Short mmCIF file of C-alpha atoms and ligand atoms in Angstrom, two decimals:
data_model
loop_
_atom_site.label_atom_id
_atom_site.label_comp_id
_atom_site.label_asym_id
_atom_site.label_seq_id
_atom_site.Cartn_x
_atom_site.Cartn_y
_atom_site.Cartn_z
CA MET A 1 -9.79 31.89 6.11
CA LYS A 2 -8.67 29.67 8.71
CA VAL A 3 -7.98 26.20 6.53
CA LEU A 4 -6.48 22.98 8.44
CA VAL A 5 -4.65 20.98 6.07
CA CYS A 6 -4.60 17.77 7.56
CA GLY A 7 -1.94 15.86 5.72
CA GLY A 8 -0.12 19.06 4.95
CA ALA A 9 3.19 17.70 5.46
CA GLY A 10 2.99 15.04 2.33
CA TYR A 11 3.55 16.12 -1.13
CA ILE A 12 0.03 17.39 -2.26
CA GLY A 13 -0.66 19.15 1.48
CA SER A 14 2.28 20.97 1.40
CA ASN A 15 1.86 22.67 -2.02
CA MET A 16 -1.50 23.18 -0.85
CA THR A 17 -0.59 24.79 1.90
CA ALA A 18 1.83 26.98 0.68
CA MET A 19 -0.39 28.04 -2.37
CA LEU A 20 -3.04 29.11 1.07
CA ALA A 21 -0.46 31.30 2.27
CA ARG A 22 0.45 32.83 -0.99
CA GLU A 23 -3.32 33.40 -1.73
CA GLY A 24 -3.71 35.18 1.93
CA HIS A 25 -5.73 32.22 3.60
CA GLU A 26 -4.14 30.59 7.02
CA PRO A 27 -2.89 27.31 6.60
CA ILE A 28 -2.47 25.31 9.70
CA VAL A 29 -1.38 21.98 9.37
CA PHE A 30 -2.55 18.63 11.11
CA ASP A 31 0.28 15.74 10.70
CA ASN A 32 1.69 12.98 12.14
CA LEU A 33 5.05 13.11 10.31
CA SER A 34 4.24 9.46 9.50
CA LYS A 35 5.03 10.08 5.19
CA GLY A 36 5.26 13.70 5.56
CA HIS A 37 8.21 15.71 5.49
CA LYS A 38 8.61 19.06 8.20
CA SER A 39 10.59 20.97 6.10
CA ALA A 40 8.51 21.01 3.10
CA ILE A 41 6.07 23.41 5.23
CA ALA A 42 8.61 25.61 6.55
CA ASP A 43 7.38 28.36 9.07
CA LYS A 44 3.87 27.16 8.64
CA GLU A 45 1.97 26.20 12.28
CA LEU A 46 2.12 22.93 12.70
CA VAL A 47 -0.33 20.58 14.84
CA ILE A 48 1.34 17.32 15.24
CA GLY A 49 -1.06 14.77 15.51
CA ASP A 50 -2.88 11.61 14.34
CA LEU A 51 -7.17 12.11 13.12
CA SER A 52 -7.69 9.07 15.21
CA ASP A 53 -7.07 11.64 18.23
CA TYR A 54 -10.51 13.23 18.49
CA ASN A 55 -9.97 15.24 21.38
CA LEU A 56 -6.88 16.70 19.73
CA LEU A 57 -9.24 17.71 16.99
CA VAL A 58 -12.03 19.17 18.59
CA ASN A 59 -9.46 21.17 20.55
CA THR A 60 -7.45 22.51 17.61
CA LEU A 61 -10.73 23.32 15.82
CA GLU A 62 -11.76 25.12 18.26
CA LYS A 63 -8.51 26.92 18.93
CA TYR A 64 -7.69 28.12 15.44
CA LYS A 65 -11.10 29.19 15.01
CA ILE A 66 -10.67 26.74 11.50
CA GLU A 67 -13.12 27.71 8.99
CA ALA A 68 -13.05 24.95 6.62
CA ILE A 69 -11.09 21.53 6.28
CA MET A 70 -8.86 19.98 3.71
CA HIS A 71 -7.91 16.37 3.64
CA PHE A 72 -4.49 15.48 2.29
CA ALA A 73 -3.77 12.86 4.92
CA ALA A 74 -3.94 9.15 3.69
CA PHE A 75 -2.15 6.01 2.48
CA ILE A 76 -1.75 5.57 -0.79
CA GLU A 77 -0.49 2.30 -1.86
CA VAL A 78 -2.76 0.32 -4.27
CA GLY A 79 -0.80 -2.80 -3.63
CA GLU A 80 -0.39 -2.12 0.45
CA SER A 81 -4.04 -1.83 0.27
CA VAL A 82 -4.57 -4.92 -1.30
CA ALA A 83 -2.08 -7.00 1.35
CA GLU A 84 -3.19 -4.88 4.74
CA PRO A 85 -6.90 -3.44 4.12
CA ILE A 86 -7.48 -3.15 7.44
CA LYS A 87 -4.75 -0.46 7.81
CA TYR A 88 -6.29 0.97 5.00
CA TYR A 89 -9.91 0.93 6.50
CA ARG A 90 -9.11 2.95 9.48
CA ASN A 91 -6.84 5.10 8.07
CA ASN A 92 -8.63 6.11 5.15
CA LEU A 93 -12.12 5.48 6.39
CA CYS A 94 -12.17 5.78 10.26
CA ALA A 95 -10.05 8.46 10.75
CA THR A 96 -11.77 10.47 8.25
CA HIS A 97 -15.07 9.63 10.17
CA ASN A 98 -13.91 11.10 13.21
CA LEU A 99 -12.35 14.12 11.37
CA LEU A 100 -16.39 15.18 9.88
CA HIS A 101 -17.33 14.01 14.02
CA ALA A 102 -15.33 16.41 15.12
CA MET A 103 -16.56 18.91 12.51
CA GLU A 104 -19.93 18.19 13.40
CA THR A 105 -19.15 18.95 17.22
CA THR A 106 -17.55 21.94 16.38
CA GLY A 107 -19.83 23.49 13.74
CA VAL A 108 -16.95 23.26 11.03
CA ARG A 109 -19.63 22.50 7.64
CA LYS A 110 -16.46 23.02 4.73
CA PHE A 111 -14.56 20.16 3.90
CA ILE A 112 -12.55 19.44 0.65
CA PHE A 113 -11.41 15.74 0.43
CA SER A 114 -9.06 14.28 -1.87
CA SER A 115 -10.27 11.02 -3.90
CA THR A 116 -9.25 9.62 -7.07
CA ALA A 117 -9.66 7.67 -9.89
CA ALA A 118 -9.60 4.81 -8.29
CA VAL A 119 -12.94 5.09 -7.29
CA TYR A 120 -14.16 4.32 -11.21
CA GLY A 121 -11.94 1.44 -10.87
CA ILE A 122 -11.62 -0.18 -14.60
CA PRO A 123 -13.27 1.91 -16.57
CA GLU A 124 -15.90 1.29 -19.00
CA THR A 125 -15.54 4.49 -21.19
CA ILE A 126 -12.62 7.05 -21.69
CA PRO A 127 -12.27 10.12 -21.10
CA ILE A 128 -13.86 8.99 -17.53
CA THR A 129 -16.56 11.51 -16.16
CA GLU A 130 -18.37 12.00 -12.79
CA ASP A 131 -21.06 9.97 -13.88
CA SER A 132 -19.52 6.97 -14.46
CA PRO A 133 -19.70 4.01 -12.59
CA THR A 134 -17.96 3.66 -9.64
CA LYS A 135 -16.75 -0.01 -8.85
CA PRO A 136 -13.38 0.58 -7.20
CA ILE A 137 -11.24 -2.88 -7.74
CA ASN A 138 -9.00 -2.20 -4.80
CA PRO A 139 -9.54 -1.31 -0.52
CA TYR A 140 -7.48 2.26 -1.65
CA GLY A 141 -10.29 2.82 -4.19
CA GLN A 142 -13.09 1.62 -1.68
CA THR A 143 -11.91 3.58 1.54
CA LYS A 144 -12.13 6.62 -0.78
CA LEU A 145 -15.57 6.31 -2.35
CA ALA A 146 -16.53 5.43 1.50
CA VAL A 147 -15.49 8.51 2.43
CA GLU A 148 -17.05 10.33 -0.46
CA GLU A 149 -20.70 8.62 0.37
CA MET A 150 -20.24 9.19 4.43
CA CYS A 151 -19.62 13.33 3.29
CA HIS A 152 -22.62 12.76 0.73
CA HIS A 153 -25.04 11.25 3.59
CA GLN A 154 -23.78 14.07 5.67
CA SER A 155 -24.38 16.85 3.74
CA GLU A 156 -27.69 15.72 2.45
CA ALA A 157 -28.17 15.82 6.34
CA GLY A 158 -27.60 19.61 6.40
CA LYS A 159 -24.26 19.42 8.14
CA LEU A 160 -21.27 19.58 5.69
CA ASN A 161 -20.38 21.37 2.15
CA PHE A 162 -17.82 19.42 1.06
CA ALA A 163 -15.72 18.85 -2.30
CA ALA A 164 -14.31 15.13 -3.13
CA LEU A 165 -11.73 15.93 -5.69
CA ARG A 166 -11.11 12.80 -7.68
CA TYR A 167 -7.13 13.15 -8.84
CA PHE A 168 -5.26 12.17 -11.53
CA ASN A 169 -1.73 11.43 -11.45
CA ALA A 170 -0.76 14.61 -9.73
CA CYS A 171 3.12 15.18 -10.79
CA GLY A 172 6.21 17.74 -10.72
CA ALA A 173 6.76 20.82 -8.23
CA GLY A 174 5.12 23.55 -7.24
CA ASN A 175 5.89 26.62 -5.30
CA ASN A 176 8.02 27.94 -7.98
CA GLY A 177 9.60 24.59 -7.55
CA THR A 178 10.32 24.39 -4.35
CA LEU A 179 8.37 21.46 -3.13
CA GLY A 180 8.35 18.02 -5.06
CA GLU A 181 7.79 14.52 -4.88
CA ASP A 182 9.45 12.49 -2.22
CA HIS A 183 7.80 9.41 -1.21
CA ARG A 184 9.21 6.64 0.94
CA PRO A 185 8.94 4.67 -0.48
CA GLU A 186 9.03 6.00 -3.84
CA SER A 187 6.17 4.63 -6.07
CA HIS A 188 5.13 6.99 -8.67
CA LEU A 189 6.27 6.95 -11.79
CA ILE A 190 8.17 9.90 -12.83
CA PRO A 191 10.04 10.66 -9.61
CA LEU A 192 11.00 6.44 -10.18
CA VAL A 193 11.98 7.45 -13.54
CA ILE A 194 14.02 10.72 -12.62
CA GLN A 195 15.93 9.16 -9.81
CA ALA A 196 17.01 5.90 -12.72
CA ALA A 197 18.13 8.95 -14.93
CA MET A 198 20.03 10.42 -12.26
CA GLY A 199 21.67 7.00 -11.37
CA LYS A 200 20.16 6.65 -7.97
CA ARG A 201 18.16 3.32 -9.62
CA GLU A 202 19.79 0.82 -11.69
CA ASP A 203 16.96 0.91 -14.22
CA ILE A 204 13.33 1.43 -14.35
CA LYS A 205 10.85 -0.95 -14.71
CA ILE A 206 7.98 -1.03 -17.00
CA PHE A 207 5.00 -2.94 -15.75
CA GLY A 208 3.67 -4.41 -18.20
CA THR A 209 3.86 -4.52 -22.52
CA ASN A 210 0.84 -6.41 -23.41
CA TYR A 211 -1.97 -3.77 -22.55
CA PRO A 212 -4.54 -2.71 -25.02
CA THR A 213 -2.90 0.64 -25.80
CA HIS A 214 -0.39 1.91 -28.91
CA ASP A 215 2.73 1.18 -27.24
CA GLY A 216 1.73 -1.45 -25.29
CA THR A 217 1.95 0.26 -21.90
CA CYS A 218 -0.61 1.99 -19.45
CA VAL A 219 -1.29 4.65 -20.22
CA ARG A 220 -1.92 7.65 -17.37
CA ASP A 221 -3.39 11.53 -16.78
CA TYR A 222 -0.08 13.81 -15.67
CA ILE A 223 -1.61 16.49 -13.67
CA HIS A 224 1.02 19.42 -12.77
CA ILE A 225 0.72 20.10 -8.79
CA GLU A 226 0.12 23.63 -9.33
CA ASP A 227 -2.63 22.78 -11.51
CA LEU A 228 -4.70 20.75 -9.05
CA CYS A 229 -4.23 22.34 -5.73
CA ARG A 230 -5.70 25.41 -7.58
CA ALA A 231 -8.98 23.87 -7.99
CA HIS A 232 -8.73 23.44 -4.33
CA LEU A 233 -9.16 27.12 -4.01
CA LEU A 234 -12.11 27.09 -6.40
CA ALA A 235 -13.96 24.61 -5.15
CA LEU A 236 -13.36 26.67 -1.72
CA LYS A 237 -15.38 29.57 -3.30
CA GLN A 238 -17.65 27.13 -4.62
CA LEU A 239 -18.72 25.85 -1.20
CA ASP A 240 -20.14 28.99 -0.07
CA ASN A 241 -23.27 28.20 -2.77
CA GLN A 242 -22.85 24.17 -3.01
CA ARG A 243 -23.18 21.66 -1.00
CA GLU A 244 -21.67 18.42 -2.92
CA ILE A 245 -19.31 18.45 -5.28
CA ARG A 246 -17.61 15.87 -7.26
CA CYS A 247 -15.39 16.70 -9.84
CA ASN A 248 -12.30 14.61 -12.04
CA LEU A 249 -8.83 17.26 -12.02
CA GLY A 250 -6.92 15.86 -14.75
CA ASN A 251 -5.27 16.99 -17.83
CA GLU A 252 -7.16 15.45 -20.25
CA ARG A 253 -4.23 14.21 -22.04
CA GLY A 254 -2.65 10.41 -21.94
CA HIS A 255 0.86 9.45 -21.49
CA SER A 256 1.97 5.93 -21.99
CA VAL A 257 4.91 4.87 -19.18
CA ARG A 258 7.28 4.42 -22.07
CA GLU A 259 6.30 8.01 -23.02
CA VAL A 260 6.85 9.29 -19.52
CA ILE A 261 10.37 7.80 -19.40
CA GLU A 262 11.33 9.24 -23.22
CA THR A 263 10.09 12.72 -21.25
CA VAL A 264 12.59 12.27 -18.64
CA LYS A 265 15.26 11.17 -21.41
CA LYS A 266 14.91 14.01 -23.26
CA VAL A 267 14.53 16.40 -20.11
CA SER A 268 17.85 14.87 -18.38
CA GLY A 269 19.58 14.27 -21.39
CA LYS A 270 20.40 11.26 -19.60
CA GLU A 271 20.27 7.32 -20.80
CA ILE A 272 17.48 5.32 -18.31
CA LYS A 273 17.75 1.80 -18.34
CA ILE A 274 14.65 0.23 -18.79
CA THR A 275 13.18 -3.77 -17.55
CA GLU A 276 10.18 -4.69 -18.81
CA THR A 277 8.34 -7.02 -16.59
CA GLU A 278 4.65 -8.35 -15.49
CA ASN A 279 1.85 -5.98 -15.06
CA ARG A 280 1.08 -4.65 -11.80
CA PRO A 281 -1.78 -6.57 -10.32
CA GLY A 282 -5.15 -3.98 -10.49
CA ASP A 283 -3.77 -1.29 -12.96
CA PRO A 284 -6.28 -0.18 -15.44
CA PRO A 285 -4.95 0.15 -19.34
CA VAL A 286 -6.15 3.21 -19.98
CA LEU A 287 -7.29 6.38 -16.66
CA THR A 288 -8.21 9.64 -18.59
CA ALA A 289 -10.41 12.41 -17.13
CA SER A 290 -12.76 14.63 -18.71
CA ALA A 291 -12.41 17.71 -16.38
CA GLN A 292 -15.18 19.48 -18.23
CA LYS A 293 -17.08 19.06 -14.72
CA ALA A 294 -14.06 21.74 -12.89
CA LYS A 295 -14.54 23.61 -15.86
CA ASP A 296 -18.14 23.79 -15.58
CA GLU A 297 -18.83 23.72 -12.10
CA LEU A 298 -15.45 25.39 -10.29
CA GLY A 299 -14.24 27.63 -13.44
CA TRP A 300 -11.21 25.75 -13.16
CA LYS A 301 -8.72 25.66 -16.28
CA VAL A 302 -5.54 23.66 -16.76
CA GLU A 303 -2.43 26.24 -16.89
CA ARG A 304 0.68 23.91 -17.32
CA PRO A 305 -0.85 21.23 -19.70
CA ASP A 306 2.59 19.61 -21.42
CA LEU A 307 3.85 16.65 -20.06
CA GLU A 308 7.72 18.10 -20.69
CA GLU A 309 7.26 21.06 -18.83
CA ILE A 310 5.75 19.21 -15.80
CA VAL A 311 8.49 17.08 -15.85
CA GLU A 312 10.75 19.85 -16.05
CA THR A 313 9.92 20.86 -12.67
CA ALA A 314 10.30 17.46 -11.38
CA TRP A 315 13.95 16.92 -12.52
CA LYS A 316 14.94 20.59 -11.04
CA TRP A 317 13.50 19.84 -7.88
CA HIS A 318 15.18 16.40 -7.94
CA SER A 319 18.42 17.81 -9.18
CA ASP A 320 18.32 20.57 -6.52
CA ASN A 321 17.53 17.72 -3.75
CA PRO A 322 19.07 14.87 -4.26
CA ASN A 323 18.34 13.23 -1.49
CA GLY A 324 14.67 14.23 -0.85
CA TYR A 325 13.46 16.43 2.35
CA PRO A 326 16.25 16.37 5.06
CA ASP A 327 13.72 14.84 7.33
N1 UDP B 401 4.72 2.01 -13.31
C1 UDP B 401 5.64 1.71 -13.79
N2 UDP B 401 6.90 1.10 -13.33
C2 UDP B 401 7.32 2.00 -11.77
C3 UDP B 401 6.15 2.56 -11.16
C4 UDP B 401 5.13 2.59 -12.13
O1 UDP B 401 5.69 0.99 -14.70
O2 UDP B 401 8.26 1.83 -11.56
C5 UDP B 401 3.31 2.57 -14.08
C6 UDP B 401 1.99 1.72 -13.62
O3 UDP B 401 2.01 0.22 -13.59
C7 UDP B 401 1.23 2.95 -13.42
C8 UDP B 401 2.07 4.23 -14.62
O4 UDP B 401 2.86 3.57 -14.33
O5 UDP B 401 0.60 2.44 -15.36
C9 UDP B 401 1.53 4.83 -13.26
O6 UDP B 401 1.58 4.67 -12.04
P1 UDP B 401 1.78 5.54 -10.86
O7 UDP B 401 2.02 4.24 -9.46
O8 UDP B 401 2.88 6.34 -10.72
O9 UDP B 401 0.41 6.60 -10.70
P2 UDP B 401 -1.05 4.92 -10.30
O10 UDP B 401 -1.66 5.16 -12.23
O11 UDP B 401 -0.68 4.19 -10.06
O12 UDP B 401 -1.80 6.44 -10.04
#
């Protein structure tokens, strides 16, 4: 299938692009390279452009005879979304509106959207199921939920088949360990701890030690990037039969910040300086998924559930690429 991968040069997008190609699909990357890395997509077809450019989108969908779209192009910093909401609404919501409009114009019906556990806000019950209330507590989560609703209405109108996949904490390196996490600035826990272990950072800061969890630090559900991407392939297939899919993608296991640090220590054999700091605003104590719906609807199964193994893939990528991608 010819699949347009919006944000295909980013961390999740580049892993998805590689997997699509490995599985015999034809990925075409659409990316403005504001955050992505050209070297992460190797020789794949690339359209450099912005989702705000409606004419370019329509031309691209027509030129490449695109049959499905996977959309990873979004801003992802919760704190920044609180400080700069308009930036988030413009990029995450308005640009996606543009994309759906171009899809409608050109008759492309299949859409896979990167959603997030942040749509749930502070969950009332753990593990989180898809029928838990959606009450985002920051503009990031709200823009993702707004896109889900836009897709829902477009689907109800008979114009779209879509999957909104609600990611928990994507991590690790995929494509045989060659595609890793390189956000600039980096804000995600695992790459930050690895950088501290490599001596590229003085310490790792633990954001809060007084949470109601077993060791006082936040618990998250870390899911290997390859498992995450594989769910997208299954969803793509399922869109032949289903108009609307909304699923959590998580490992169904929780690990605290301290456990993640200990795991990086063990995998790397390095000492890591820890500094305990204030809670990060808007961080729920525990976010772990029920992935039963993805199992039932997509036939998905997590193949790499072990945190140590996940961290090993990330550690190896960072060791092989100590300065990240060259571009
Ligand atoms: N975290 C931390 N120190 C850091 C970065 C993150 O203690 O330097 C914590 C953060 O508060 C959260 C967890 O690590 O509880 C995972 O954070 P991340 O930003 O990787 O993902 P999120 O869960 O926010 O999507």
